[in-house]
Tab-separated table of C-alpha atoms in Angstrom:
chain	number	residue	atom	x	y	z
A	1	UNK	CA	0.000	0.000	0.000
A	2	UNK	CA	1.200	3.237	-1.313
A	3	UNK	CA	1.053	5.783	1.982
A	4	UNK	CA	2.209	9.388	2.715
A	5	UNK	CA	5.122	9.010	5.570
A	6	UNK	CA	3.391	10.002	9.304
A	7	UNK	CA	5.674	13.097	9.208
A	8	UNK	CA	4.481	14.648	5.688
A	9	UNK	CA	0.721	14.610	7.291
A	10	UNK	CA	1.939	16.255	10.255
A	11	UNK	CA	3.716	18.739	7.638
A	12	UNK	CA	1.363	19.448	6.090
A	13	UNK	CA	-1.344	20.166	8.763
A	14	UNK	CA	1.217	22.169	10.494
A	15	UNK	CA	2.039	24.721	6.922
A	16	UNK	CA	-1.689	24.515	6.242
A	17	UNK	CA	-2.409	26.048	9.828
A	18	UNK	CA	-4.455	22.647	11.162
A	19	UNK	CA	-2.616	23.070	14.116
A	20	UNK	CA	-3.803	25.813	16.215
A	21	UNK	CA	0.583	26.543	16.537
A	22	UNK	CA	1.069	26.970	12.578
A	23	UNK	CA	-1.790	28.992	12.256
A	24	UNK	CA	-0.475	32.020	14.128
A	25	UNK	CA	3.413	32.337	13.223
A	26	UNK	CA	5.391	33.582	11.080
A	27	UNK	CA	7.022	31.442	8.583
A	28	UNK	CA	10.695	31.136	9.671
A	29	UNK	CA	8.880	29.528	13.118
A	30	UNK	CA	6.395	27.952	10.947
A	31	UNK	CA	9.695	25.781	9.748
A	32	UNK	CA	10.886	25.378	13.402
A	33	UNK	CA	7.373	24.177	14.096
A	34	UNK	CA	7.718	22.001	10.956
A	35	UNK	CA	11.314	20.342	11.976
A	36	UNK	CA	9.806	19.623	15.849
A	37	UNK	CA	6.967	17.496	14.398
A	38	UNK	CA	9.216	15.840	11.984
A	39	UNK	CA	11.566	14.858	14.509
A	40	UNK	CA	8.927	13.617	17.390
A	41	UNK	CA	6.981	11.825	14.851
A	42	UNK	CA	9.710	9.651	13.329
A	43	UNK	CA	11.016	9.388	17.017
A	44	UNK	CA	7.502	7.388	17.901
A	45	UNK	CA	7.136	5.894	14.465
A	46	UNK	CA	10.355	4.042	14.736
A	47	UNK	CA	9.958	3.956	18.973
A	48	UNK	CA	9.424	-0.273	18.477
A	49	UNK	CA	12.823	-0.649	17.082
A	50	UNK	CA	14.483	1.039	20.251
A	51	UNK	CA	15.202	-0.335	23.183
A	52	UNK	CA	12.898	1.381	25.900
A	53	UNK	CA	16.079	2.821	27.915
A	54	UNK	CA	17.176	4.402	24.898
A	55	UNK	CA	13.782	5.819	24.223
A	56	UNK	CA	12.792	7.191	27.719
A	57	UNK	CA	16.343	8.767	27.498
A	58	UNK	CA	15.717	10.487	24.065
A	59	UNK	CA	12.271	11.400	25.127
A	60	UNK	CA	13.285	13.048	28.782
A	61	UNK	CA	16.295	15.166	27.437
A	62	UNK	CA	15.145	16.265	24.060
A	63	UNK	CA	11.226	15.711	23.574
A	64	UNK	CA	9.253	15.987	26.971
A	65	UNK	CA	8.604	20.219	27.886
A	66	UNK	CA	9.412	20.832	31.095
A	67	UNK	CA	5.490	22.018	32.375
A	68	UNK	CA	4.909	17.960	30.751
A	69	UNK	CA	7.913	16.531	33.163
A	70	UNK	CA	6.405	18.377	36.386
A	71	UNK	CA	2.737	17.523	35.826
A	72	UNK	CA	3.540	13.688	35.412
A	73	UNK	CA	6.579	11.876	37.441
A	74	UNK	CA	9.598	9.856	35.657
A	75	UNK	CA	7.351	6.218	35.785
A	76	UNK	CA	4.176	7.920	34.709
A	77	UNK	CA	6.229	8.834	31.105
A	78	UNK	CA	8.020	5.580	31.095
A	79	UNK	CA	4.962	3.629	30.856
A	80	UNK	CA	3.174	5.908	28.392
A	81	UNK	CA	6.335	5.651	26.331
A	82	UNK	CA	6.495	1.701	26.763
A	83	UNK	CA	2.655	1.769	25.903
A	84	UNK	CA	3.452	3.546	22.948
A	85	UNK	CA	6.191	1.266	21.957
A	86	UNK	CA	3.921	-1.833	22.149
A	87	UNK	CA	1.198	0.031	20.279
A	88	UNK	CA	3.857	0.483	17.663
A	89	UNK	CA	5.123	-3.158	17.358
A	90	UNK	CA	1.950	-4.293	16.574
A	91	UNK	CA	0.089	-1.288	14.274
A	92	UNK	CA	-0.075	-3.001	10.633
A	93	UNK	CA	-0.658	0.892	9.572
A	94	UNK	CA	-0.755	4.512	10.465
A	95	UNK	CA	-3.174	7.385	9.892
A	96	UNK	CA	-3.318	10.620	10.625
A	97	UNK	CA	-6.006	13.079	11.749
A	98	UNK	CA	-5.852	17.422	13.091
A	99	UNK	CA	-8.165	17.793	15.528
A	100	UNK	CA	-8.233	21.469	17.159
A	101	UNK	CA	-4.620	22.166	18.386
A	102	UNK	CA	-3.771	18.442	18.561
A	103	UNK	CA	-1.874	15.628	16.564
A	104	UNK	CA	-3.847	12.425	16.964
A	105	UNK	CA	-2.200	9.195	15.442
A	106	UNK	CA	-3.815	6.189	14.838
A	107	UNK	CA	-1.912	3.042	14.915
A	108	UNK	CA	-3.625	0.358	13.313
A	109	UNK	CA	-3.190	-3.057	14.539
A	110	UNK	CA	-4.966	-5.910	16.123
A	111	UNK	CA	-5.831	-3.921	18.604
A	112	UNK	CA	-6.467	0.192	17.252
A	113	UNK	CA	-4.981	2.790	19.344
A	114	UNK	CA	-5.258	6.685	19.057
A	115	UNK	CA	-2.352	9.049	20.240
A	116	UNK	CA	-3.099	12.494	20.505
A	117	UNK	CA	0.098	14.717	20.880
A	118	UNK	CA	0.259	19.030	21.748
A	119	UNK	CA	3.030	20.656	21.685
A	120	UNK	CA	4.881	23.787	23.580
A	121	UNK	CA	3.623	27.144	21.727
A	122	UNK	CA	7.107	28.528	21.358
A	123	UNK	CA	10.564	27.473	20.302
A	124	UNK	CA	11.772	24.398	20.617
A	125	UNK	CA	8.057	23.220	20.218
A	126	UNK	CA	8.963	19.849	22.596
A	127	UNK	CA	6.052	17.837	23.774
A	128	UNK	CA	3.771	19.507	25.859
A	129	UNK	CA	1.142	16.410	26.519
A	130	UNK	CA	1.174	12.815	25.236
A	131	UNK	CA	-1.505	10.317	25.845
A	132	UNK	CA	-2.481	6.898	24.189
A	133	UNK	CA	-5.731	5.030	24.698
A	134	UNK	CA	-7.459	1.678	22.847
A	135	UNK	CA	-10.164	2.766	20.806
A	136	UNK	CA	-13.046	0.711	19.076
A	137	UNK	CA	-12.484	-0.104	14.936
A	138	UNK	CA	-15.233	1.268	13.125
A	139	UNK	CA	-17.788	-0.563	12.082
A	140	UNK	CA	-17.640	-2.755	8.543
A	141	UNK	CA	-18.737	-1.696	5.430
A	142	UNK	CA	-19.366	-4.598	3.066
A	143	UNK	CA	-21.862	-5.074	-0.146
A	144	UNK	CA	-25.109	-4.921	1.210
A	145	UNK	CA	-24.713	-1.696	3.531
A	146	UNK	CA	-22.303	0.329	1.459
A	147	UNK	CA	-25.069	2.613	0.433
A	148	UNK	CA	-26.662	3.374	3.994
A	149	UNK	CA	-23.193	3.405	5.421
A	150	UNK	CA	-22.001	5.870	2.984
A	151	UNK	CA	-25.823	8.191	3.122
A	152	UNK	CA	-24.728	8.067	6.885
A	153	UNK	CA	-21.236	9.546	6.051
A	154	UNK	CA	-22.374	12.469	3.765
A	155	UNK	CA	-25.070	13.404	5.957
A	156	UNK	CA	-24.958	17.713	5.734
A	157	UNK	CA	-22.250	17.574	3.230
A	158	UNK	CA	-21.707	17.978	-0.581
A	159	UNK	CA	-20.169	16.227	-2.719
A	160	UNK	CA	-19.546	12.479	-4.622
A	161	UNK	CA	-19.562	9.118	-3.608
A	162	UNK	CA	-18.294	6.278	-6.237
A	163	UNK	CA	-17.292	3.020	-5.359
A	164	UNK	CA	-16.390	-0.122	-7.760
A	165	UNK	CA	-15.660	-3.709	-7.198
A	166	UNK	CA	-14.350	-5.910	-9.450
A	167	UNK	CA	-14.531	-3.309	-11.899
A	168	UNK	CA	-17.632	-2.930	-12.070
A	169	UNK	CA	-19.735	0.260	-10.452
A	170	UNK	CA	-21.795	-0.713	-6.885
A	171	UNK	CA	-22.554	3.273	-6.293
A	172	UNK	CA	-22.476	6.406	-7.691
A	173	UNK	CA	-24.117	8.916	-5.470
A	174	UNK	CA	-24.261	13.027	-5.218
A	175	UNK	CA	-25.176	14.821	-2.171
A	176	UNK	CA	-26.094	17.880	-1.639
A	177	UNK	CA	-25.719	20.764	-4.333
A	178	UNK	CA	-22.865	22.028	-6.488
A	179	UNK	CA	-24.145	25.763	-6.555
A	180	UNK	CA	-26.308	26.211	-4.062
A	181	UNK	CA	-27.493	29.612	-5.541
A	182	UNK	CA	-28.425	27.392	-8.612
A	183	UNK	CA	-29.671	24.448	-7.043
A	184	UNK	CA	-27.119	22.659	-9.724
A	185	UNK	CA	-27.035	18.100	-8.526
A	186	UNK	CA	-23.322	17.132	-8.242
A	187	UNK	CA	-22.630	13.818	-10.491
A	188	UNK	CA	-19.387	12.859	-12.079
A	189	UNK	CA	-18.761	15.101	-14.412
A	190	UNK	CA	-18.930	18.474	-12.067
A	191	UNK	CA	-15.934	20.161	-11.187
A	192	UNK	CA	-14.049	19.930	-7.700
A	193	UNK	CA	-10.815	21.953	-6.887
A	194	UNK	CA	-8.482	18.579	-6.331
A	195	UNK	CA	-6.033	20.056	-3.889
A	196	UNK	CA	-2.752	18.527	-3.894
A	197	UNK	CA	-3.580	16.015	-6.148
A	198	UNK	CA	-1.489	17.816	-9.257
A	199	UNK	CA	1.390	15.725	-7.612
A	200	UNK	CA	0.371	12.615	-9.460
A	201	UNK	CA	0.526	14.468	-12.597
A	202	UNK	CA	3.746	16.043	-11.820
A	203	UNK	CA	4.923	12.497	-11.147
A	204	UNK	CA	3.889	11.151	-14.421
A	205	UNK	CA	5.433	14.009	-16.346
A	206	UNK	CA	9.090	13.176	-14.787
A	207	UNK	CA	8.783	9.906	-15.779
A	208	UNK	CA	7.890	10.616	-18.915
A	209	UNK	CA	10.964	12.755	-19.518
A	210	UNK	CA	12.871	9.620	-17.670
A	211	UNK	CA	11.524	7.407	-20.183
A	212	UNK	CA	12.180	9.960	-23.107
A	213	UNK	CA	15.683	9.972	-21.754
A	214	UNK	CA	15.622	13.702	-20.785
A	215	UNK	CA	15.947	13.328	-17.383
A	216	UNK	CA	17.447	10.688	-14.843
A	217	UNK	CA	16.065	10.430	-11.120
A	218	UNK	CA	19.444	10.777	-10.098
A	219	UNK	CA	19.588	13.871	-11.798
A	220	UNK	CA	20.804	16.889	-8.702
A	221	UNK	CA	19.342	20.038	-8.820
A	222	UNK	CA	22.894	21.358	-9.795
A	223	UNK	CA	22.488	19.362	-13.118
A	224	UNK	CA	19.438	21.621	-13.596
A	225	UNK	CA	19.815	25.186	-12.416
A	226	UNK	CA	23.050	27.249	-11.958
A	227	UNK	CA	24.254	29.113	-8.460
A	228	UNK	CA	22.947	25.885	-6.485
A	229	UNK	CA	24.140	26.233	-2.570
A	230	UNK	CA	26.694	23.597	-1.579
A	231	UNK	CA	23.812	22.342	0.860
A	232	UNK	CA	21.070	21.464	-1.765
A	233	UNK	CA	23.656	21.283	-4.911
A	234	UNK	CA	23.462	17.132	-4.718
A	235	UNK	CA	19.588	16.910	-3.763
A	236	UNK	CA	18.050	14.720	-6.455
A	237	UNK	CA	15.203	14.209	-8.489
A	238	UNK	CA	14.410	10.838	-7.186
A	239	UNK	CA	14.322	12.186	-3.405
A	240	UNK	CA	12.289	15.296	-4.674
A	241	UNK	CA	9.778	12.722	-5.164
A	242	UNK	CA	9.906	10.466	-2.440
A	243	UNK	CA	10.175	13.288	0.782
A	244	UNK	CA	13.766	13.090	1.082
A	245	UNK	CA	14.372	16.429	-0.535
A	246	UNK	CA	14.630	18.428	3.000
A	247	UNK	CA	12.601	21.586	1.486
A	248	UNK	CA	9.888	22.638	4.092
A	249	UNK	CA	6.847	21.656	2.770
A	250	UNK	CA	5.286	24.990	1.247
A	251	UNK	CA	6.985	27.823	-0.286
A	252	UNK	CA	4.885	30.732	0.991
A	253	UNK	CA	6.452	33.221	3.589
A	254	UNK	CA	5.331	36.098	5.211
A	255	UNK	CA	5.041	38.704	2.333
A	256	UNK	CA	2.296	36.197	0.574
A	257	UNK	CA	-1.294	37.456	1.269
A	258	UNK	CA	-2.445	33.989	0.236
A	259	UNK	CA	-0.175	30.994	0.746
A	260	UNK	CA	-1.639	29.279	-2.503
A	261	UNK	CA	-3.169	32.455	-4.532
A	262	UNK	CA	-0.493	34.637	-4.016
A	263	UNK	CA	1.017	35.419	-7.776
A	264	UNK	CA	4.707	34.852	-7.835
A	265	UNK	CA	6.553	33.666	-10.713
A	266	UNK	CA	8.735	30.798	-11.670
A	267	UNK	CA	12.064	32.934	-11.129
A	268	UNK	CA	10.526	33.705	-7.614
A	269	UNK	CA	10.159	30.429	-6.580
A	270	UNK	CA	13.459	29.051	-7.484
A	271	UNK	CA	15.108	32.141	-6.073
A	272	UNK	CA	13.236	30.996	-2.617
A	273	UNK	CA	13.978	27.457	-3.395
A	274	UNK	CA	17.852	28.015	-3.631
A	275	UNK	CA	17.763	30.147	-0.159
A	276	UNK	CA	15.112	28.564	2.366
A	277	UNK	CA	16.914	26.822	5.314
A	278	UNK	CA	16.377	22.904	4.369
A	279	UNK	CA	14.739	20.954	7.323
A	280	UNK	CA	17.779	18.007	6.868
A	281	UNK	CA	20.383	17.465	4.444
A	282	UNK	CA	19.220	16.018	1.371
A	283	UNK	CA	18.316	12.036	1.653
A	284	UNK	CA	19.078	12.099	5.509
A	285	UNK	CA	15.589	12.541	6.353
A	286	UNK	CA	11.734	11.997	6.020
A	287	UNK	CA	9.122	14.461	5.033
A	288	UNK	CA	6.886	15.383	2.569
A	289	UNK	CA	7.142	18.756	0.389
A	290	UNK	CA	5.198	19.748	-2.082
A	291	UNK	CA	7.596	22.550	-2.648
A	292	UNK	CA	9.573	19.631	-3.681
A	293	UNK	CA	6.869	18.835	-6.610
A	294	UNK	CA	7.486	22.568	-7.637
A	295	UNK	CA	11.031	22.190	-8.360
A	296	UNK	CA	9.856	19.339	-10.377
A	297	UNK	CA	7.579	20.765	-12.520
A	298	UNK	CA	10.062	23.892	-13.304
A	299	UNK	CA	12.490	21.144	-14.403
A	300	UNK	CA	9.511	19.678	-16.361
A	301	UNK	CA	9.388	22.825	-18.352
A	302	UNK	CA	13.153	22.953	-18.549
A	303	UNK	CA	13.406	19.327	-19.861
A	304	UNK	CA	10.926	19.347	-22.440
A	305	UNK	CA	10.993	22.970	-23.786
A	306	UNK	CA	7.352	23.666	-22.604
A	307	UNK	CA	5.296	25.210	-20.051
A	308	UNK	CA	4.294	23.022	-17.711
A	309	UNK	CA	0.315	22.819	-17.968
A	310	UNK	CA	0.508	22.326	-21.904
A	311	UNK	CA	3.225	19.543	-21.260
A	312	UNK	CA	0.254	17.830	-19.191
A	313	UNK	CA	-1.834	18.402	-21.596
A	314	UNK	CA	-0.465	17.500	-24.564
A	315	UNK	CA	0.899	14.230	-23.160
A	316	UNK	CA	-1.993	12.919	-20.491
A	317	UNK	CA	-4.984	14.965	-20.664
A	318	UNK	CA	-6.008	15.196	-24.380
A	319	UNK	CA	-4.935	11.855	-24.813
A	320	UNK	CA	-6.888	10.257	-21.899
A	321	UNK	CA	-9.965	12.957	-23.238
A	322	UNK	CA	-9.758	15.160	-19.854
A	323	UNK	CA	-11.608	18.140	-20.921
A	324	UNK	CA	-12.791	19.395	-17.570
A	325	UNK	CA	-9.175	19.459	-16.229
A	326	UNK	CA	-7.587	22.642	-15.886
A	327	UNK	CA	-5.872	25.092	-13.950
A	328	UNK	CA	-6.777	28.350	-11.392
A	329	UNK	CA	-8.349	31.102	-12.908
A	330	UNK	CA	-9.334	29.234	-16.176
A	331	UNK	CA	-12.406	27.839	-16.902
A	332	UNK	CA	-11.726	25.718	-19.852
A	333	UNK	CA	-15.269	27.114	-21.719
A	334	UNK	CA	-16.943	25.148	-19.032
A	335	UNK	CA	-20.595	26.752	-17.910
A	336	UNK	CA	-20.604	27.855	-14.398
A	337	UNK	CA	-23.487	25.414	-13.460
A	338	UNK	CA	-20.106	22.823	-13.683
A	339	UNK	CA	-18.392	23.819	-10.750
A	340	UNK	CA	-19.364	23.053	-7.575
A	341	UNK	CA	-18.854	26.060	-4.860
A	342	UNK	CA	-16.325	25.341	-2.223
A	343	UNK	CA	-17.521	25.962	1.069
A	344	UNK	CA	-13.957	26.833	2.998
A	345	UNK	CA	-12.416	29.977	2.647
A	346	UNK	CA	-13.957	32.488	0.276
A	347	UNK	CA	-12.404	33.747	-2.722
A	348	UNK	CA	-14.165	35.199	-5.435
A	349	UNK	CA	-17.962	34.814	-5.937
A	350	UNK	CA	-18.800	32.483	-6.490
A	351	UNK	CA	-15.606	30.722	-4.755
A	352	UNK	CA	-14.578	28.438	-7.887
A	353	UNK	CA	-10.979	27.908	-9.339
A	354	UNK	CA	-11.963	30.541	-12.415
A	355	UNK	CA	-11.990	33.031	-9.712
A	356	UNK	CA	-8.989	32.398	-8.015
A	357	UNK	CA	-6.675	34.185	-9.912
A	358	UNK	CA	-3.708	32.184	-12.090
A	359	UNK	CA	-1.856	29.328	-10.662
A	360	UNK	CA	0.851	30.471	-8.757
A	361	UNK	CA	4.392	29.209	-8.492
A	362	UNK	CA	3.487	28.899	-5.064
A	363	UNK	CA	1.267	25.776	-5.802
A	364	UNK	CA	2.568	25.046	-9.256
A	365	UNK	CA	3.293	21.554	-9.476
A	366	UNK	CA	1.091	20.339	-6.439
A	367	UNK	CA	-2.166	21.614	-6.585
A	368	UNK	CA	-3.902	24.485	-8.673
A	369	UNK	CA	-5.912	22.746	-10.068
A	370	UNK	CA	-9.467	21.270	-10.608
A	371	UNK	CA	-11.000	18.070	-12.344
A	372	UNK	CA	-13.522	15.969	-12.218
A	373	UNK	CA	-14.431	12.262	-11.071
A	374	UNK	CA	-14.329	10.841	-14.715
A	375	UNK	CA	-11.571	13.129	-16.113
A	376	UNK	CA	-9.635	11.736	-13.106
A	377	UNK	CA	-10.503	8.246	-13.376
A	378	UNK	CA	-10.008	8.440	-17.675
A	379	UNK	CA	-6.268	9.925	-16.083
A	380	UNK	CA	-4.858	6.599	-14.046
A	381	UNK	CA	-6.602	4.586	-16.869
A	382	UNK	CA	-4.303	6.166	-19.201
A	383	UNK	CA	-1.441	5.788	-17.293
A	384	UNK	CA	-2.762	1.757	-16.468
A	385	UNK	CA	-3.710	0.701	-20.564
A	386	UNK	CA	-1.178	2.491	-22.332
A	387	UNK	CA	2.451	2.775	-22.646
A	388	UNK	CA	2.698	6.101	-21.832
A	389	UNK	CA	5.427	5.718	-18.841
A	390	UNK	CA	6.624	2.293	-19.385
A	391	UNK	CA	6.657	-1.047	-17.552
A	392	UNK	CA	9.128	0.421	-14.740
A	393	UNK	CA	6.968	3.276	-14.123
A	394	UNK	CA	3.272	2.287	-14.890
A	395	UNK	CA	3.468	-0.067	-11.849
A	396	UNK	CA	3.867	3.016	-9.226
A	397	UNK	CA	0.288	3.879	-10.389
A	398	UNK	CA	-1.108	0.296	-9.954
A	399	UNK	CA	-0.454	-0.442	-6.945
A	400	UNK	CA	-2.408	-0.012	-3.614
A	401	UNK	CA	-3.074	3.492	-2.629
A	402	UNK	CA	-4.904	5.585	-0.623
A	403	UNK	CA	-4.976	9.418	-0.734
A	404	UNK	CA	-6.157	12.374	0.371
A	405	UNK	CA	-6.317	15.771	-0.566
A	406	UNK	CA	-7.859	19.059	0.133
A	407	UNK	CA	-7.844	22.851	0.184
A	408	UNK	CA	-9.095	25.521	2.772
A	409	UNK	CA	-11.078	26.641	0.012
A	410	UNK	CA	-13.395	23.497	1.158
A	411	UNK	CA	-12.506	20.902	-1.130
A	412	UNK	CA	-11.773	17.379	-0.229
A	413	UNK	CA	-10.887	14.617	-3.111
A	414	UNK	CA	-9.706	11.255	-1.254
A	415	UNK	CA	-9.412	8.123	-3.396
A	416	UNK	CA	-8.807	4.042	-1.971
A	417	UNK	CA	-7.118	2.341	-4.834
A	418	UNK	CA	-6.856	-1.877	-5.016
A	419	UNK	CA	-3.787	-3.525	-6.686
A	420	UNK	CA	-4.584	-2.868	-10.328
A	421	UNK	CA	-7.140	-1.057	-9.776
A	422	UNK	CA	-9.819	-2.588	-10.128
A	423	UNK	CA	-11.600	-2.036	-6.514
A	424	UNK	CA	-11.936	1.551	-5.625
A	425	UNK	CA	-13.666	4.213	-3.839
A	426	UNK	CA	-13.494	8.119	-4.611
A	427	UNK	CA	-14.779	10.700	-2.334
A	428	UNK	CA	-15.154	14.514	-3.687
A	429	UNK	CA	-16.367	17.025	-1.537
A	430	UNK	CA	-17.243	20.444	-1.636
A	431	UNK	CA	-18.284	21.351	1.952
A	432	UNK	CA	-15.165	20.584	3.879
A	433	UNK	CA	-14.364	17.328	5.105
A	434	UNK	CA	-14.662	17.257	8.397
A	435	UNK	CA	-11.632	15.225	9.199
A	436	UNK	CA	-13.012	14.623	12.881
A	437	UNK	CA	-14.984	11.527	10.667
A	438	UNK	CA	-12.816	10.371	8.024
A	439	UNK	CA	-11.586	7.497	10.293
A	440	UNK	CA	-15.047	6.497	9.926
A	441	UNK	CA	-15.306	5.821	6.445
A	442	UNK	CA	-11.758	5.261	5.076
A	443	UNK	CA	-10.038	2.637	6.847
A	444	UNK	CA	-13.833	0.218	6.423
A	445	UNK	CA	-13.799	1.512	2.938
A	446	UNK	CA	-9.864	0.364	2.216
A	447	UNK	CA	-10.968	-3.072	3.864
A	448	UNK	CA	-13.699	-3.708	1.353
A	449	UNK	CA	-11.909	-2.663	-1.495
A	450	UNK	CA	-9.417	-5.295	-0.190
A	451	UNK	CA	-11.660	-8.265	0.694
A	452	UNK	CA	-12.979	-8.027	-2.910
């Protein structure tokens, strides 16, 4: 199963202001913030593998606050951390969900255990509470109560529901309205913002150009642009795309009113590229960036001579016949009864991509964009029937996955994938989330899609 690493959630949530600490700073803590989670997350991840005396040491001189260490005593910590350590032996998986101004991990085992995790609201962000408690699985989806399971799920939100097994459709279902000023149904041909999900297609277009033979994935980004810091000069391609880059995870700082609209160019973005602090040296750590998948897709345009969104196009989406796939402040001659409203953060009325402005360097490369269910769907069956990308590289897109993605503009696209692809589940909304309930529905969802 294809998963985002435990620390690129946590990333993420922190950049995207999830965490009631991101929200507030400014971005040079925002990366300090960043760095902390990185380095408690992996430290509990990989807490199984440690022996415990090792771990309580770690934990007491580096991760524990000191208001944590005097409200609990030295045994108190030791068993939570030996707790944790058992929890981790046994999880088969991980996921990740923000509540309000807490981390809570779920470790998925035999038995399911939640850890919720605050930290100190200045520098050096340690630990300032820890807890881990069983909790109850959620209840099964199978066949015969997908539908009421999943009416139960979308209850007060917008948005689409499609599931198939064994290739074949079991449910296609809108809720709730696209446009609620137009009373406009949602099926699977409206249009969704798709959040970060422009990181598949930045994938696809490297290893095209790997394929073509214009690029190698152990290509450095000295090999690609000139003036390179010493520090960065040897990151490659290959750990651009597998969060071993060490770029923070978003490219906007404090001068950007918007950290996705904000216009800056391509020039802009590599200037900030070749002078943010990195969060590790290159390959010596673990978490995701999609500023990482913007470097990529301004090599993209320097490898194949083009700019980047008619590269896309001209390879993947006319070929796989996407034509309600586009980018920010474009509407592709689509009517506005096609795009459903998002119901997060308003920009522009009403708030669609068209109105957000041009994609921005900011997001270029992982996210500005939108699509719909069946453009996105004709997209991995491109990628799975033809030989676009080649043996070596179709398989990354075959194999089990399960993603999600979203915008505070109140879009939410999450997709279980089966190996080869024939079981699958997509959910698009347009109302938020509401990531409180995801557990709910996506780990009984991934369980059907692999029973099948």
């Amino acid at each position: 199963m294809v998963v985002k690493p435990l620390a690129a959630l946590l990333l993420a949530m922190a950049s995207s202001g999830m965490l009631a600490q991101g929200s507030a700073l400014p971005q040079a803590q925002t990366e300090m913030v960043e760095a902390a989670i990185s380095g408690h997350v992996q430290a509990l991840e990989q807490s199984a593998q440690r022996p415990i005396d090792d771990l309580v040491t770690e934990f007491e001189n580096e991760r524990f606050a000191p208001d944590f260490k005097n409200s609990t005593t030295e045994d108190q910590r030791r068993s939570l951390l030996t707790a944790i350590r058992d929890a981790a032996a046994s999880a088969g998986g991980v996921m990740v969900q923000p509540a309000p101004g807490v981390v809570e991990i779920m470790l998925m085992g035999p038995v399911e255990h939640r850890i919720a995790m605050t930290l100190e609201e200045t520098a050096p962000f340690r630990i300032a509470s820890l807890s881990i408690e069983e909790v109850a699985p959620p209840l099964p989806i199978t066949r015969a109560n997908l539908e009421s399971r999943i009416d139960e799920y979308m209850e007060g939100r917008s948005g689409l529901v499609h599931v198939r097994l064994g290739g074949e459709e079991v449910l296609s279902k809108g809720y709730g309205t696209g446009n609620a000023a137009l009373g406009t149904t949602i099926d699977s041909d409206t249009v969704f913002g798709i959040g970060s999900r422009p990181i598949d297609f930045t994938t696809a277009a490297v290893m095209l150009l790997e394929k073509q033979g214009k690029l190698s994935f152990d290509d450095t980004l000295a090999d690609h642009f000139d003036n390179v810091p010493t520090d960065r000069a040897g990151m490659t391609i290959r750990q651009m795309m597998t969060g071993k880059s060490g770029l923070p995870d978003f490219p906007a700082n404090d001068s950007d009113a918007d950290a996705d609209l904000t216009w800056i160019t391509r020039e802009q973005f590599i200037a900030r590229t070749m002078a943010t602090p990195l969060l590790f040296a290159p390959g010596e750590g673990d978490a995701h960036s999609h500023w990482a998948f913007g470097v990529l897709a301004a090599i993209v345009e320097k490898r194949s001579g083009q700019p980047y969104a008619k590269f896309l196009r001209e390879n993947f989406f006319d070929p796989a016949g996407m034509e309600r796939t586009g980018d920010y402040g474009e509407s592709r001659g689509l009517p506005l009864e096609a795009f459903a409203v998002g119901g997060g953060k308003q920009v522009g009325l009403p708030n669609i991509p068209p109105n957000w402005g041009p994609t921005s360097w900011l997001v270029l490369g992982s996210g500005g964009m939108f699509s719909t269910l069946n453009d996105l769907r004709s997209f991995y069956d491109y990628l799975a029937t033809s030989d676009v990308l080649g043996p070596k590289n179709q398989s990354h897109f075959n194999s089990e996955q399960a993603q999600v993605d979203g915008s505070e503009r109140g879009f939410e696209l999450i997709s279980l994938i089966g190996e080869g692809r024939r079981n699958e589940a997509w959910i698009l909304l347009n109302s938020g989330g509401g990531t409180a309930t995801r557990d709910s529905v996506i780990r009984p969802l991934m369980a059907l899609i692999r029973s099948e």
